[in-house]
Amino acid sequence: MYLGLLSILLLVTLLLWRTYSSDEAQPATANVDEAVAEALASMAETSEPAISALVYRAILPSLVIVQTDREDEEEGFGIGTGVVVNADATVLTSLHIVDGASEVQIAFADGSESHAIVSGVDPERDIAVLTPTSLPGLIVPATIGSSAGLRVGDEVFTVGNPLGLVASMSAGVVSGLDRDFKVSGSDQVLRDLIQFDAAVNKGNSGGPLLDRRGQVVGIVTGLVNPSEQGVFIGIGFAVPIDIAAGAAGGPER
């Protein structure tokens, strides 16, 4: 009898303790969640911009839209990306964007537009140099870096006009160096390329590959897709800027 009563008292005590603990824990959890939310909101207001945001701001004034018209009705209108590389508004882009075009038009970051002349080409590297026939009100050349110091795993960014979505940014890392890439529908093989996994699609070609300092370290040239549908699966390629710069009149480094 005595043991049975003691067992009941212990059971009641245990149930009360569980109930009390549960009731006390819920407000405490709610307070912690609220405190975390307030702390994150405060950090968002006071923290420095992300590296990617700073890189984007740095390159945006130097970015151009490259538009082409072709006499072949099947190919018709095309769009790509380019980057201003010196004070006379010379633009570096991919040759395959402008090759065979009947007309090339470029739109600068300030909204001004100009016809452009293909003033230099490097077919082996898929690089073209465009000279505008009229200058924008503000010329902001990109900062040219060096691809020589790139390492696999380094963070990189692309900014371009994928699928017509103007000035879109993506981020990734260097996936490989000194890669070879066979151009789709051609026997041409581009060599010594930078492989990266930042997302690129049609319209990104000719745009800059950037490092964390906002410096151009490559010119985007293509992507790999086994389905041949031209959509990104995680493998993009860029011509190292140390090589591409030679097409714009500078020495290869």
PDB file of C-alpha atoms in Angstrom:
ATOM      1  CA  MET A   1       0.000   0.000   0.000  1.00  0.00           C
ATOM      2  CA  TYR A   2       2.711   2.405   1.025  1.00  0.00           C
ATOM      3  CA  LEU A   3       4.810   1.557  -2.042  1.00  0.00           C
ATOM      4  CA  GLY A   4       1.836   1.987  -4.347  1.00  0.00           C
ATOM      5  CA  LEU A   5       1.060   5.446  -2.980  1.00  0.00           C
ATOM      6  CA  LEU A   6       4.688   6.447  -3.298  1.00  0.00           C
ATOM      7  CA  SER A   7       4.720   5.318  -6.928  1.00  0.00           C
ATOM      8  CA  ILE A   8       1.640   7.424  -7.697  1.00  0.00           C
ATOM      9  CA  LEU A   9       3.176  10.508  -6.078  1.00  0.00           C
ATOM     10  CA  LEU A  10       6.371  10.052  -8.064  1.00  0.00           C
ATOM     11  CA  LEU A  11       4.408   9.689 -11.308  1.00  0.00           C
ATOM     12  CA  VAL A  12       2.379  12.839 -10.634  1.00  0.00           C
ATOM     13  CA  THR A  13       5.540  14.757  -9.800  1.00  0.00           C
ATOM     14  CA  LEU A  14       7.164  13.618 -13.050  1.00  0.00           C
ATOM     15  CA  LEU A  15       4.147  14.641 -15.116  1.00  0.00           C
ATOM     16  CA  LEU A  16       4.006  18.062 -13.468  1.00  0.00           C
ATOM     17  CA  TRP A  17       7.724  18.565 -14.075  1.00  0.00           C
ATOM     18  CA  ARG A  18       7.366  17.698 -17.763  1.00  0.00           C
ATOM     19  CA  THR A  19       4.412  20.023 -18.168  1.00  0.00           C
ATOM     20  CA  TYR A  20       6.158  22.863 -16.394  1.00  0.00           C
ATOM     21  CA  SER A  21       9.368  22.347 -18.344  1.00  0.00           C
ATOM     22  CA  SER A  22       7.451  22.299 -21.630  1.00  0.00           C
ATOM     23  CA  ASP A  23       5.558  25.469 -20.744  1.00  0.00           C
ATOM     24  CA  GLU A  24       8.759  27.239 -19.763  1.00  0.00           C
ATOM     25  CA  ALA A  25      10.748  26.071 -22.804  1.00  0.00           C
ATOM     26  CA  GLN A  26       8.371  27.427 -25.441  1.00  0.00           C
ATOM     27  CA  PRO A  27       8.614  31.118 -24.457  1.00  0.00           C
ATOM     28  CA  ALA A  28      12.389  30.754 -24.117  1.00  0.00           C
ATOM     29  CA  THR A  29      12.660  29.335 -27.647  1.00  0.00           C
ATOM     30  CA  ALA A  30      10.466  32.108 -29.017  1.00  0.00           C
ATOM     31  CA  ASN A  31      12.643  34.724 -27.349  1.00  0.00           C
ATOM     32  CA  VAL A  32      15.807  33.186 -28.802  1.00  0.00           C
ATOM     33  CA  ASP A  33      14.289  33.109 -32.303  1.00  0.00           C
ATOM     34  CA  GLU A  34      13.257  36.739 -31.986  1.00  0.00           C
ATOM     35  CA  ALA A  35      16.693  37.755 -30.745  1.00  0.00           C
ATOM     36  CA  VAL A  36      18.391  35.945 -33.626  1.00  0.00           C
ATOM     37  CA  ALA A  37      16.072  37.591 -36.156  1.00  0.00           C
ATOM     38  CA  GLU A  38      16.781  41.034 -34.692  1.00  0.00           C
ATOM     39  CA  ALA A  39      20.531  40.389 -34.703  1.00  0.00           C
ATOM     40  CA  LEU A  40      20.494  39.270 -38.349  1.00  0.00           C
ATOM     41  CA  ALA A  41      18.442  42.305 -39.353  1.00  0.00           C
ATOM     42  CA  SER A  42      20.906  44.574 -37.587  1.00  0.00           C
ATOM     43  CA  MET A  43      23.860  42.875 -39.277  1.00  0.00           C
ATOM     44  CA  ALA A  44      22.197  43.239 -42.684  1.00  0.00           C
ATOM     45  CA  GLU A  45      21.825  46.975 -42.108  1.00  0.00           C
ATOM     46  CA  THR A  46      25.342  47.612 -40.833  1.00  0.00           C
ATOM     47  CA  SER A  47      27.561  44.990 -42.517  1.00  0.00           C
ATOM     48  CA  GLU A  48      29.768  45.712 -45.510  1.00  0.00           C
ATOM     49  CA  PRO A  49      28.511  44.709 -48.990  1.00  0.00           C
ATOM     50  CA  ALA A  50      29.391  41.218 -50.173  1.00  0.00           C
ATOM     51  CA  ILE A  51      32.506  40.842 -52.337  1.00  0.00           C
ATOM     52  CA  SER A  52      30.282  39.863 -55.266  1.00  0.00           C
ATOM     53  CA  ALA A  53      28.323  43.120 -54.947  1.00  0.00           C
ATOM     54  CA  LEU A  54      31.535  45.154 -54.999  1.00  0.00           C
ATOM     55  CA  VAL A  55      32.806  43.252 -58.045  1.00  0.00           C
ATOM     56  CA  TYR A  56      29.508  43.893 -59.830  1.00  0.00           C
ATOM     57  CA  ARG A  57      29.652  47.631 -59.118  1.00  0.00           C
ATOM     58  CA  ALA A  58      33.226  47.766 -60.371  1.00  0.00           C
ATOM     59  CA  ILE A  59      32.600  46.095 -63.738  1.00  0.00           C
ATOM     60  CA  LEU A  60      29.130  47.404 -64.586  1.00  0.00           C
ATOM     61  CA  PRO A  61      30.258  50.754 -66.126  1.00  0.00           C
ATOM     62  CA  SER A  62      32.625  48.836 -68.438  1.00  0.00           C
ATOM     63  CA  LEU A  63      30.101  46.278 -69.659  1.00  0.00           C
ATOM     64  CA  VAL A  64      28.560  46.487 -73.144  1.00  0.00           C
ATOM     65  CA  ILE A  65      25.816  44.675 -75.007  1.00  0.00           C
ATOM     66  CA  VAL A  66      26.917  43.409 -78.415  1.00  0.00           C
ATOM     67  CA  GLN A  67      24.118  43.033 -80.969  1.00  0.00           C
ATOM     68  CA  THR A  68      24.551  41.670 -84.468  1.00  0.00           C
ATOM     69  CA  ASP A  69      22.491  41.398 -87.615  1.00  0.00           C
ATOM     70  CA  ARG A  70      23.179  38.701 -90.164  1.00  0.00           C
ATOM     71  CA  GLU A  71      22.108  38.380 -93.768  1.00  0.00           C
ATOM     72  CA  ASP A  72      21.326  34.719 -93.150  1.00  0.00           C
ATOM     73  CA  GLU A  73      17.675  34.789 -92.070  1.00  0.00           C
ATOM     74  CA  GLU A  74      18.057  31.553 -90.112  1.00  0.00           C
ATOM     75  CA  GLU A  75      20.727  33.101 -87.882  1.00  0.00           C
ATOM     76  CA  GLY A  76      19.159  36.570 -87.863  1.00  0.00           C
ATOM     77  CA  PHE A  77      19.702  38.686 -84.758  1.00  0.00           C
ATOM     78  CA  GLY A  78      22.296  37.800 -82.138  1.00  0.00           C
ATOM     79  CA  ILE A  79      23.321  39.128 -78.746  1.00  0.00           C
ATOM     80  CA  GLY A  80      26.472  38.815 -76.691  1.00  0.00           C
ATOM     81  CA  THR A  81      28.606  40.702 -74.219  1.00  0.00           C
ATOM     82  CA  GLY A  82      31.767  42.765 -74.383  1.00  0.00           C
ATOM     83  CA  VAL A  83      33.975  44.768 -72.063  1.00  0.00           C
ATOM     84  CA  VAL A  84      35.631  48.173 -72.528  1.00  0.00           C
ATOM     85  CA  VAL A  85      39.375  47.706 -72.090  1.00  0.00           C
ATOM     86  CA  ASN A  86      40.964  51.097 -72.739  1.00  0.00           C
ATOM     87  CA  ALA A  87      40.360  54.841 -72.779  1.00  0.00           C
ATOM     88  CA  ASP A  88      39.310  55.004 -76.448  1.00  0.00           C
ATOM     89  CA  ALA A  89      36.381  52.653 -75.720  1.00  0.00           C
ATOM     90  CA  THR A  90      37.889  49.645 -77.464  1.00  0.00           C
ATOM     91  CA  VAL A  91      35.774  46.595 -76.688  1.00  0.00           C
ATOM     92  CA  LEU A  92      37.011  43.046 -76.243  1.00  0.00           C
ATOM     93  CA  THR A  93      34.539  40.269 -77.060  1.00  0.00           C
ATOM     94  CA  SER A  94      34.274  36.792 -78.600  1.00  0.00           C
ATOM     95  CA  LEU A  95      34.870  36.414 -82.323  1.00  0.00           C
ATOM     96  CA  HIS A  96      32.042  33.919 -82.808  1.00  0.00           C
ATOM     97  CA  ILE A  97      29.533  36.614 -81.795  1.00  0.00           C
ATOM     98  CA  VAL A  98      30.468  39.009 -84.591  1.00  0.00           C
ATOM     99  CA  ASP A  99      31.961  36.667 -87.183  1.00  0.00           C
ATOM    100  CA  GLY A 100      29.965  36.960 -90.414  1.00  0.00           C
ATOM    101  CA  ALA A 101      27.706  39.713 -89.072  1.00  0.00           C
ATOM    102  CA  SER A 102      26.430  42.265 -91.566  1.00  0.00           C
ATOM    103  CA  GLU A 103      26.170  44.867 -88.804  1.00  0.00           C
ATOM    104  CA  VAL A 104      27.477  45.184 -85.251  1.00  0.00           C
ATOM    105  CA  GLN A 105      25.888  47.493 -82.701  1.00  0.00           C
ATOM    106  CA  ILE A 106      27.087  48.041 -79.140  1.00  0.00           C
ATOM    107  CA  ALA A 107      25.216  49.554 -76.201  1.00  0.00           C
ATOM    108  CA  PHE A 108      27.288  51.102 -73.425  1.00  0.00           C
ATOM    109  CA  ALA A 109      26.452  51.155 -69.733  1.00  0.00           C
ATOM    110  CA  ASP A 110      25.380  54.813 -69.897  1.00  0.00           C
ATOM    111  CA  GLY A 111      22.660  53.906 -72.404  1.00  0.00           C
ATOM    112  CA  SER A 112      24.393  55.297 -75.494  1.00  0.00           C
ATOM    113  CA  GLU A 113      24.688  53.149 -78.601  1.00  0.00           C
ATOM    114  CA  SER A 114      27.106  53.006 -81.501  1.00  0.00           C
ATOM    115  CA  HIS A 115      27.852  51.043 -84.605  1.00  0.00           C
ATOM    116  CA  ALA A 116      31.088  49.138 -84.230  1.00  0.00           C
ATOM    117  CA  ILE A 117      33.837  48.026 -86.570  1.00  0.00           C
ATOM    118  CA  VAL A 118      35.618  44.723 -86.075  1.00  0.00           C
ATOM    119  CA  SER A 119      39.134  46.133 -85.915  1.00  0.00           C
ATOM    120  CA  GLY A 120      41.029  43.061 -84.808  1.00  0.00           C
ATOM    121  CA  VAL A 121      40.579  39.304 -84.597  1.00  0.00           C
ATOM    122  CA  ASP A 122      42.401  36.324 -83.162  1.00  0.00           C
ATOM    123  CA  PRO A 123      40.612  33.295 -84.631  1.00  0.00           C
ATOM    124  CA  GLU A 124      42.759  30.796 -82.744  1.00  0.00           C
ATOM    125  CA  ARG A 125      41.576  32.324 -79.467  1.00  0.00           C
ATOM    126  CA  ASP A 126      38.012  33.282 -80.478  1.00  0.00           C
ATOM    127  CA  ILE A 127      38.754  36.919 -79.634  1.00  0.00           C
ATOM    128  CA  ALA A 128      37.568  40.031 -81.489  1.00  0.00           C
ATOM    129  CA  VAL A 129      38.268  43.714 -80.956  1.00  0.00           C
ATOM    130  CA  LEU A 130      35.477  46.220 -81.640  1.00  0.00           C
ATOM    131  CA  THR A 131      36.005  49.921 -82.285  1.00  0.00           C
ATOM    132  CA  PRO A 132      32.883  52.090 -81.840  1.00  0.00           C
ATOM    133  CA  THR A 133      32.177  54.710 -84.498  1.00  0.00           C
ATOM    134  CA  SER A 134      30.884  57.106 -81.827  1.00  0.00           C
ATOM    135  CA  LEU A 135      32.001  57.373 -78.223  1.00  0.00           C
ATOM    136  CA  PRO A 136      29.831  57.284 -75.104  1.00  0.00           C
ATOM    137  CA  GLY A 137      29.641  60.281 -72.809  1.00  0.00           C
ATOM    138  CA  LEU A 138      31.538  58.381 -70.138  1.00  0.00           C
ATOM    139  CA  ILE A 139      34.267  55.848 -70.862  1.00  0.00           C
ATOM    140  CA  VAL A 140      35.180  53.553 -67.982  1.00  0.00           C
ATOM    141  CA  PRO A 141      37.761  50.928 -68.954  1.00  0.00           C
ATOM    142  CA  ALA A 142      37.727  47.752 -66.910  1.00  0.00           C
ATOM    143  CA  THR A 143      40.691  46.967 -64.709  1.00  0.00           C
ATOM    144  CA  ILE A 144      42.709  44.284 -66.447  1.00  0.00           C
ATOM    145  CA  GLY A 145      44.212  41.717 -64.127  1.00  0.00           C
ATOM    146  CA  SER A 146      46.368  38.689 -64.805  1.00  0.00           C
ATOM    147  CA  SER A 147      45.321  35.096 -65.265  1.00  0.00           C
ATOM    148  CA  ALA A 148      48.806  33.821 -64.454  1.00  0.00           C
ATOM    149  CA  GLY A 149      48.167  33.627 -60.725  1.00  0.00           C
ATOM    150  CA  LEU A 150      44.809  31.854 -60.897  1.00  0.00           C
ATOM    151  CA  ARG A 151      44.480  28.632 -58.929  1.00  0.00           C
ATOM    152  CA  VAL A 152      41.863  25.919 -58.982  1.00  0.00           C
ATOM    153  CA  GLY A 153      39.345  26.829 -56.296  1.00  0.00           C
ATOM    154  CA  ASP A 154      39.762  30.603 -56.654  1.00  0.00           C
ATOM    155  CA  GLU A 155      36.460  32.464 -56.597  1.00  0.00           C
ATOM    156  CA  VAL A 156      35.427  34.010 -59.933  1.00  0.00           C
ATOM    157  CA  PHE A 157      32.435  35.901 -61.299  1.00  0.00           C
ATOM    158  CA  THR A 158      30.818  36.436 -64.686  1.00  0.00           C
ATOM    159  CA  VAL A 159      28.679  39.389 -65.724  1.00  0.00           C
ATOM    160  CA  GLY A 160      26.902  39.399 -69.067  1.00  0.00           C
ATOM    161  CA  ASN A 161      23.648  39.172 -70.959  1.00  0.00           C
ATOM    162  CA  PRO A 162      22.557  35.507 -70.781  1.00  0.00           C
ATOM    163  CA  LEU A 163      19.447  34.799 -72.839  1.00  0.00           C
ATOM    164  CA  GLY A 164      18.958  38.563 -73.179  1.00  0.00           C
ATOM    165  CA  LEU A 165      18.880  39.172 -69.402  1.00  0.00           C
ATOM    166  CA  VAL A 166      21.059  42.269 -69.366  1.00  0.00           C
ATOM    167  CA  ALA A 167      23.903  42.669 -66.864  1.00  0.00           C
ATOM    168  CA  SER A 168      23.304  39.419 -64.991  1.00  0.00           C
ATOM    169  CA  MET A 169      25.913  38.173 -62.541  1.00  0.00           C
ATOM    170  CA  SER A 170      26.840  34.664 -61.462  1.00  0.00           C
ATOM    171  CA  ALA A 171      29.520  33.338 -59.146  1.00  0.00           C
ATOM    172  CA  GLY A 172      31.628  30.204 -58.942  1.00  0.00           C
ATOM    173  CA  VAL A 173      35.175  28.949 -58.763  1.00  0.00           C
ATOM    174  CA  VAL A 174      38.001  28.078 -61.113  1.00  0.00           C
ATOM    175  CA  SER A 175      37.449  24.392 -61.873  1.00  0.00           C
ATOM    176  CA  GLY A 176      40.521  23.779 -64.007  1.00  0.00           C
ATOM    177  CA  LEU A 177      43.315  25.440 -65.980  1.00  0.00           C
ATOM    178  CA  ASP A 178      44.923  24.885 -69.385  1.00  0.00           C
ATOM    179  CA  ARG A 179      41.801  23.175 -70.733  1.00  0.00           C
ATOM    180  CA  ASP A 180      41.065  22.415 -74.389  1.00  0.00           C
ATOM    181  CA  PHE A 181      37.574  22.961 -75.809  1.00  0.00           C
ATOM    182  CA  LYS A 182      36.275  21.751 -79.174  1.00  0.00           C
ATOM    183  CA  VAL A 183      33.986  24.340 -80.715  1.00  0.00           C
ATOM    184  CA  SER A 184      30.514  22.958 -81.452  1.00  0.00           C
ATOM    185  CA  GLY A 185      29.922  22.324 -85.160  1.00  0.00           C
ATOM    186  CA  SER A 186      33.564  22.920 -86.007  1.00  0.00           C
ATOM    187  CA  ASP A 187      36.923  21.186 -86.014  1.00  0.00           C
ATOM    188  CA  GLN A 188      38.471  24.111 -84.156  1.00  0.00           C
ATOM    189  CA  VAL A 189      39.941  23.447 -80.720  1.00  0.00           C
ATOM    190  CA  LEU A 190      40.507  26.358 -78.341  1.00  0.00           C
ATOM    191  CA  ARG A 191      43.446  25.722 -76.041  1.00  0.00           C
ATOM    192  CA  ASP A 192      44.814  26.856 -72.671  1.00  0.00           C
ATOM    193  CA  LEU A 193      41.392  27.899 -71.379  1.00  0.00           C
ATOM    194  CA  ILE A 194      40.185  28.610 -67.851  1.00  0.00           C
ATOM    195  CA  GLN A 195      37.432  26.219 -66.778  1.00  0.00           C
ATOM    196  CA  PHE A 196      34.911  27.594 -64.277  1.00  0.00           C
ATOM    197  CA  ASP A 197      31.503  26.703 -62.842  1.00  0.00           C
ATOM    198  CA  ALA A 198      29.853  30.139 -62.598  1.00  0.00           C
ATOM    199  CA  ALA A 199      26.642  29.894 -64.621  1.00  0.00           C
ATOM    200  CA  VAL A 200      26.830  31.071 -68.235  1.00  0.00           C
ATOM    201  CA  ASN A 201      24.391  30.709 -71.124  1.00  0.00           C
ATOM    202  CA  LYS A 202      23.938  32.084 -74.633  1.00  0.00           C
ATOM    203  CA  GLY A 203      24.560  35.812 -74.427  1.00  0.00           C
ATOM    204  CA  ASN A 204      27.393  35.536 -71.881  1.00  0.00           C
ATOM    205  CA  SER A 205      30.003  34.984 -74.596  1.00  0.00           C
ATOM    206  CA  GLY A 206      32.479  37.839 -74.859  1.00  0.00           C
ATOM    207  CA  GLY A 207      31.871  38.986 -71.312  1.00  0.00           C
ATOM    208  CA  PRO A 208      34.442  39.228 -68.546  1.00  0.00           C
ATOM    209  CA  LEU A 209      35.515  36.573 -66.090  1.00  0.00           C
ATOM    210  CA  LEU A 210      36.432  38.468 -62.920  1.00  0.00           C
ATOM    211  CA  ASP A 211      38.420  37.782 -59.781  1.00  0.00           C
ATOM    212  CA  ARG A 212      37.591  38.933 -56.242  1.00  0.00           C
ATOM    213  CA  ARG A 213      39.261  42.296 -56.884  1.00  0.00           C
ATOM    214  CA  GLY A 214      36.951  43.027 -59.807  1.00  0.00           C
ATOM    215  CA  GLN A 215      39.752  42.601 -62.328  1.00  0.00           C
ATOM    216  CA  VAL A 216      39.212  40.947 -65.701  1.00  0.00           C
ATOM    217  CA  VAL A 217      41.083  37.640 -65.775  1.00  0.00           C
ATOM    218  CA  GLY A 218      39.393  36.096 -68.812  1.00  0.00           C
ATOM    219  CA  ILE A 219      36.915  36.488 -71.669  1.00  0.00           C
ATOM    220  CA  VAL A 220      34.042  34.000 -71.603  1.00  0.00           C
ATOM    221  CA  THR A 221      34.044  31.918 -74.777  1.00  0.00           C
ATOM    222  CA  GLY A 222      31.814  28.865 -74.387  1.00  0.00           C
ATOM    223  CA  LEU A 223      30.118  26.194 -72.350  1.00  0.00           C
ATOM    224  CA  VAL A 224      29.969  22.413 -72.493  1.00  0.00           C
ATOM    225  CA  ASN A 225      26.669  20.591 -72.798  1.00  0.00           C
ATOM    226  CA  PRO A 226      26.418  16.967 -73.940  1.00  0.00           C
ATOM    227  CA  SER A 227      22.795  17.520 -74.979  1.00  0.00           C
ATOM    228  CA  GLU A 228      23.925  20.237 -77.432  1.00  0.00           C
ATOM    229  CA  GLN A 229      21.018  22.450 -76.365  1.00  0.00           C
ATOM    230  CA  GLY A 230      23.253  25.326 -75.291  1.00  0.00           C
ATOM    231  CA  VAL A 231      22.219  25.393 -71.634  1.00  0.00           C
ATOM    232  CA  PHE A 232      24.618  25.452 -68.712  1.00  0.00           C
ATOM    233  CA  ILE A 233      25.508  22.270 -66.815  1.00  0.00           C
ATOM    234  CA  GLY A 234      28.413  23.549 -64.755  1.00  0.00           C
ATOM    235  CA  ILE A 235      31.283  23.733 -67.240  1.00  0.00           C
ATOM    236  CA  GLY A 236      32.200  27.094 -68.748  1.00  0.00           C
ATOM    237  CA  PHE A 237      35.395  28.260 -70.445  1.00  0.00           C
ATOM    238  CA  ALA A 238      37.196  31.581 -70.737  1.00  0.00           C
ATOM    239  CA  VAL A 239      40.221  32.736 -72.700  1.00  0.00           C
ATOM    240  CA  PRO A 240      42.867  33.899 -70.194  1.00  0.00           C
ATOM    241  CA  ILE A 241      43.175  37.684 -70.297  1.00  0.00           C
ATOM    242  CA  ASP A 242      46.957  37.376 -70.525  1.00  0.00           C
ATOM    243  CA  ILE A 243      46.349  35.835 -73.963  1.00  0.00           C
ATOM    244  CA  ALA A 244      43.249  37.780 -75.023  1.00  0.00           C
ATOM    245  CA  ALA A 245      44.850  41.170 -74.335  1.00  0.00           C
ATOM    246  CA  GLY A 246      47.170  40.650 -77.284  1.00  0.00           C
ATOM    247  CA  ALA A 247      44.249  40.949 -79.697  1.00  0.00           C
ATOM    248  CA  ALA A 248      43.500  44.439 -78.363  1.00  0.00           C
ATOM    249  CA  GLY A 249      46.967  45.672 -79.219  1.00  0.00           C
ATOM    250  CA  GLY A 250      48.668  44.750 -75.993  1.00  0.00           C
ATOM    251  CA  PRO A 251      51.346  42.099 -75.652  1.00  0.00           C
ATOM    252  CA  GLU A 252      50.433  38.626 -74.498  1.00  0.00           C
ATOM    253  CA  ARG A 253      51.704  38.256 -70.950  1.00  0.00           C
TER     254      ARG A 253
END
